[in-house]
Amino acid sequence: MADFFEINNFLTESDYTIIKNNSTPRESFIDPNGVFKGSETCVQQWFKEDTELGQVIVKKLSEIEYLKDNKIDGMQITDMIKPFDIHNDYLVQMNQVPLSDPTINKPAYTIIIPLVDGDYQTLVFNQRAMFNNFSEYKKQNKELDRYMSDAEWKRYCGHCHLEDEKYLTIKKIWHWQKGNLFAFDRCNLHASANFKTPKRAIVIWSSK
């Protein structure tokens, strides 16, 4: 399994039409943890493999070498209102209900496919955990001697708690481009870089 990989021009023009016509319910997500605890951070539109969009996406994913032996735990179109705090995707949940058991289906990739262009980034950190909440990670790990610079933290993670900087080092900064695909290990801590204008993407979680 690769630490991360990218596919350029993953989506085609006909795919955007199918995405636009997707009619699965839209649900508000209230963040239960982190810096925006209790606030609406995004609107999620979950879709399954048997929908038209699901069939198209799953077929395209199955043609990627890294994903050939993966199963899909969940897929959604996400309208991101606020930047996500530091977390990982070890356990995928819909309305706080687990969609799969990570002790049976080993977490593989978080997959992001931007549906907009703009000055947006996703940060993947070197640090890993087998639980989602960064607060738990801090309880079990010490501050690092060498960590993100103040300049990096201010630029990308200004929406996060300042003290969290001392626990993290950057593995990858991925700059969003509409229609491209970026995948990384679900167990790596990651966060949305700070942004002011809402953004939209398809997000998928796979396992083995």
Short mmCIF file of C-alpha atoms in Angstrom, two decimals:
data_model
loop_
_atom_site.label_atom_id
_atom_site.label_comp_id
_atom_site.label_asym_id
_atom_site.label_seq_id
_atom_site.Cartn_x
_atom_site.Cartn_y
_atom_site.Cartn_z
CA MET A 1 0.00 0.00 0.00
CA ALA A 2 1.35 3.43 -0.96
CA ASP A 3 1.51 6.26 1.58
CA PHE A 4 -0.39 8.40 -0.93
CA PHE A 5 -0.99 8.69 -4.68
CA GLU A 6 -2.51 11.10 -7.19
CA ILE A 7 -4.50 10.67 -10.41
CA ASN A 8 -4.85 13.69 -12.69
CA ASN A 9 -8.10 14.32 -14.58
CA PHE A 10 -9.93 11.52 -12.81
CA LEU A 11 -13.33 13.02 -13.63
CA THR A 12 -14.69 13.63 -17.14
CA GLU A 13 -17.29 16.17 -18.29
CA SER A 14 -19.99 13.48 -18.35
CA ASP A 15 -19.14 12.62 -14.74
CA TYR A 16 -19.91 16.19 -13.67
CA THR A 17 -23.39 15.90 -15.16
CA ILE A 18 -24.05 12.74 -13.13
CA ILE A 19 -22.71 14.46 -10.00
CA LYS A 20 -25.00 17.44 -10.60
CA ASN A 21 -28.01 15.14 -11.02
CA ASN A 22 -27.31 13.11 -7.88
CA SER A 23 -30.42 13.40 -5.69
CA THR A 24 -29.47 11.57 -2.49
CA PRO A 25 -30.38 13.47 0.72
CA ARG A 26 -28.24 16.35 1.98
CA GLU A 27 -27.43 16.22 5.69
CA SER A 28 -25.84 18.84 7.92
CA PHE A 29 -22.75 17.66 9.84
CA ILE A 30 -22.24 19.13 13.32
CA ASP A 31 -18.66 18.57 14.44
CA PRO A 32 -18.66 16.61 17.74
CA ASN A 33 -14.98 17.36 18.43
CA GLY A 34 -12.20 19.80 17.75
CA VAL A 35 -11.98 23.54 17.40
CA PHE A 36 -15.44 23.87 15.81
CA LYS A 37 -17.18 21.51 18.24
CA GLY A 38 -20.95 22.01 18.07
CA SER A 39 -20.82 23.95 14.77
CA GLU A 40 -21.94 22.98 11.29
CA THR A 41 -18.73 22.29 9.38
CA CYS A 42 -20.15 20.75 6.20
CA VAL A 43 -23.18 19.39 4.39
CA GLN A 44 -22.85 15.74 3.37
CA GLN A 45 -24.59 13.95 0.55
CA TRP A 46 -23.91 10.24 1.01
CA PHE A 47 -24.38 7.92 -1.98
CA LYS A 48 -24.13 4.15 -2.35
CA GLU A 49 -22.57 1.91 -4.94
CA ASP A 50 -25.94 1.06 -6.51
CA THR A 51 -26.71 4.69 -7.44
CA GLU A 52 -25.78 6.00 -10.88
CA LEU A 53 -23.00 8.11 -9.40
CA GLY A 54 -21.82 5.24 -7.22
CA GLN A 55 -21.60 2.87 -10.17
CA VAL A 56 -19.55 5.36 -12.19
CA ILE A 57 -17.14 6.18 -9.37
CA VAL A 58 -16.62 2.57 -8.25
CA LYS A 59 -15.89 1.45 -11.83
CA LYS A 60 -13.29 4.19 -12.24
CA LEU A 61 -11.71 3.38 -8.88
CA SER A 62 -11.48 -0.33 -9.75
CA GLU A 63 -9.22 0.58 -12.68
CA ILE A 64 -6.60 2.11 -10.34
CA GLU A 65 -3.89 -0.38 -9.41
CA TYR A 66 -3.65 0.77 -5.79
CA LEU A 67 -7.38 0.21 -5.24
CA LYS A 68 -8.04 -3.07 -7.07
CA ASP A 69 -8.26 -5.12 -3.86
CA ASN A 70 -10.09 -2.42 -1.86
CA LYS A 71 -13.74 -2.28 -0.79
CA ILE A 72 -15.67 0.93 -0.35
CA ASP A 73 -16.74 1.81 3.20
CA GLY A 74 -18.45 5.08 2.34
CA MET A 75 -18.84 7.78 -0.33
CA GLN A 76 -20.20 11.30 -0.13
CA ILE A 77 -20.33 14.65 -1.87
CA THR A 78 -19.22 17.16 0.76
CA ASP A 79 -19.86 20.90 0.81
CA MET A 80 -17.23 22.10 3.29
CA ILE A 81 -18.24 25.24 5.16
CA LYS A 82 -15.42 25.34 7.70
CA PRO A 83 -11.96 23.73 7.56
CA PHE A 84 -11.72 20.37 9.29
CA ASP A 85 -9.55 20.21 12.42
CA ILE A 86 -6.81 17.57 12.85
CA HIS A 87 -8.16 14.02 12.79
CA ASN A 88 -7.86 10.76 10.95
CA ASP A 89 -10.39 8.44 9.30
CA TYR A 90 -9.62 5.17 11.04
CA LEU A 91 -13.32 4.73 11.78
CA VAL A 92 -15.79 5.92 9.11
CA GLN A 93 -19.12 7.03 10.53
CA MET A 94 -22.43 8.28 9.16
CA ASN A 95 -24.31 10.32 11.76
CA GLN A 96 -21.89 8.92 14.37
CA VAL A 97 -22.82 5.34 13.38
CA PRO A 98 -19.84 3.23 12.15
CA LEU A 99 -20.11 2.08 8.53
CA SER A 100 -17.53 -0.68 8.92
CA ASP A 101 -15.50 -2.44 11.59
CA PRO A 102 -11.80 -1.49 11.23
CA THR A 103 -10.78 -4.61 13.16
CA ILE A 104 -12.31 -6.72 10.35
CA ASN A 105 -11.89 -4.46 7.31
CA LYS A 106 -8.45 -2.87 7.59
CA PRO A 107 -8.61 0.88 6.82
CA ALA A 108 -6.90 1.68 3.54
CA TYR A 109 -7.34 5.05 1.81
CA THR A 110 -9.08 8.37 2.24
CA ILE A 111 -9.78 9.58 -1.30
CA ILE A 112 -10.52 13.22 -2.16
CA ILE A 113 -11.76 14.39 -5.57
CA PRO A 114 -12.23 18.19 -5.67
CA LEU A 115 -15.26 19.51 -7.52
CA VAL A 116 -14.04 23.12 -7.48
CA ASP A 117 -10.84 25.00 -8.22
CA GLY A 118 -9.38 27.45 -5.75
CA ASP A 119 -6.67 28.07 -3.20
CA TYR A 120 -7.39 24.94 -1.17
CA GLN A 121 -5.01 22.41 0.38
CA THR A 122 -5.20 19.18 2.36
CA LEU A 123 -2.41 18.53 4.85
CA VAL A 124 -1.32 14.97 5.65
CA PHE A 125 0.93 14.54 8.68
CA ASN A 126 3.53 11.88 9.41
CA GLN A 127 1.82 10.99 12.67
CA ARG A 128 -0.61 8.05 12.74
CA ALA A 129 -3.28 6.71 15.07
CA MET A 130 -5.88 3.95 15.32
CA PHE A 131 -8.63 6.31 16.49
CA ASN A 132 -10.14 9.43 14.95
CA ASN A 133 -9.85 12.14 17.60
CA PHE A 134 -6.65 14.12 17.90
CA SER A 135 -7.36 14.80 21.58
CA GLU A 136 -6.81 11.08 22.23
CA TYR A 137 -3.54 11.19 20.28
CA LYS A 138 -2.24 14.02 22.47
CA LYS A 139 -3.04 12.06 25.62
CA GLN A 140 -0.91 9.15 24.42
CA ASN A 141 2.01 11.02 22.82
CA LYS A 142 4.57 13.61 23.86
CA GLU A 143 5.33 16.90 22.17
CA LEU A 144 8.03 16.66 19.50
CA ASP A 145 11.46 18.25 19.67
CA ARG A 146 11.11 19.22 16.02
CA TYR A 147 7.70 20.08 14.65
CA MET A 148 5.91 22.32 12.16
CA SER A 149 7.27 25.84 11.90
CA ASP A 150 5.22 28.74 13.21
CA ALA A 151 4.97 30.08 9.65
CA GLU A 152 3.58 26.78 8.32
CA TRP A 153 1.14 26.53 11.19
CA LYS A 154 -0.12 30.08 10.73
CA ARG A 155 -0.51 29.65 6.97
CA TYR A 156 -2.22 26.27 6.91
CA CYS A 157 -3.53 25.51 10.40
CA GLY A 158 -4.47 28.88 11.80
CA HIS A 159 -7.96 27.53 12.52
CA CYS A 160 -6.55 24.80 14.82
CA HIS A 161 -5.44 25.04 18.44
CA LEU A 162 -1.96 26.57 18.60
CA GLU A 163 -0.65 23.99 21.07
CA ASP A 164 -1.35 21.18 18.56
CA GLU A 165 1.54 22.41 16.40
CA LYS A 166 4.09 20.72 18.68
CA TYR A 167 2.78 17.22 17.95
CA LEU A 168 2.95 17.30 14.15
CA THR A 169 5.25 17.19 11.15
CA ILE A 170 4.08 17.52 7.55
CA LYS A 171 4.21 14.53 5.22
CA LYS A 172 2.37 16.03 2.23
CA ILE A 173 0.59 19.24 1.28
CA TRP A 174 -1.82 18.55 -1.56
CA HIS A 175 -3.09 21.50 -3.60
CA TRP A 176 -6.61 20.98 -4.87
CA GLN A 177 -7.33 20.86 -8.58
CA LYS A 178 -10.83 20.22 -9.86
CA GLY A 179 -11.31 16.67 -11.11
CA ASN A 180 -8.01 15.30 -9.82
CA LEU A 181 -7.83 12.51 -7.23
CA PHE A 182 -5.66 12.38 -4.14
CA ALA A 183 -5.54 9.32 -1.85
CA PHE A 184 -3.66 8.78 1.39
CA ASP A 185 -3.51 6.31 4.27
CA ARG A 186 -6.61 6.64 6.47
CA CYS A 187 -4.51 6.17 9.61
CA ASN A 188 -2.45 9.31 8.99
CA LEU A 189 -3.57 12.39 10.83
CA HIS A 190 -4.65 15.10 8.43
CA ALA A 191 -6.53 18.39 8.24
CA SER A 192 -7.98 20.85 5.82
CA ALA A 193 -5.83 23.91 5.35
CA ASN A 194 -7.57 27.08 6.43
CA PHE A 195 -9.93 28.61 3.85
CA LYS A 196 -12.48 31.40 3.64
CA THR A 197 -14.62 30.35 0.66
CA PRO A 198 -16.61 27.08 0.99
CA LYS A 199 -15.37 24.20 -1.14
CA ARG A 200 -16.83 20.99 -2.56
CA ALA A 201 -15.46 17.50 -3.14
CA ILE A 202 -16.27 13.82 -3.37
CA VAL A 203 -14.74 12.00 -0.41
CA ILE A 204 -14.42 8.19 -0.32
CA TRP A 205 -13.06 5.79 2.29
CA SER A 206 -11.73 2.36 1.33
CA SER A 207 -10.59 -0.69 3.26
CA LYS A 208 -9.11 -4.13 2.60
#
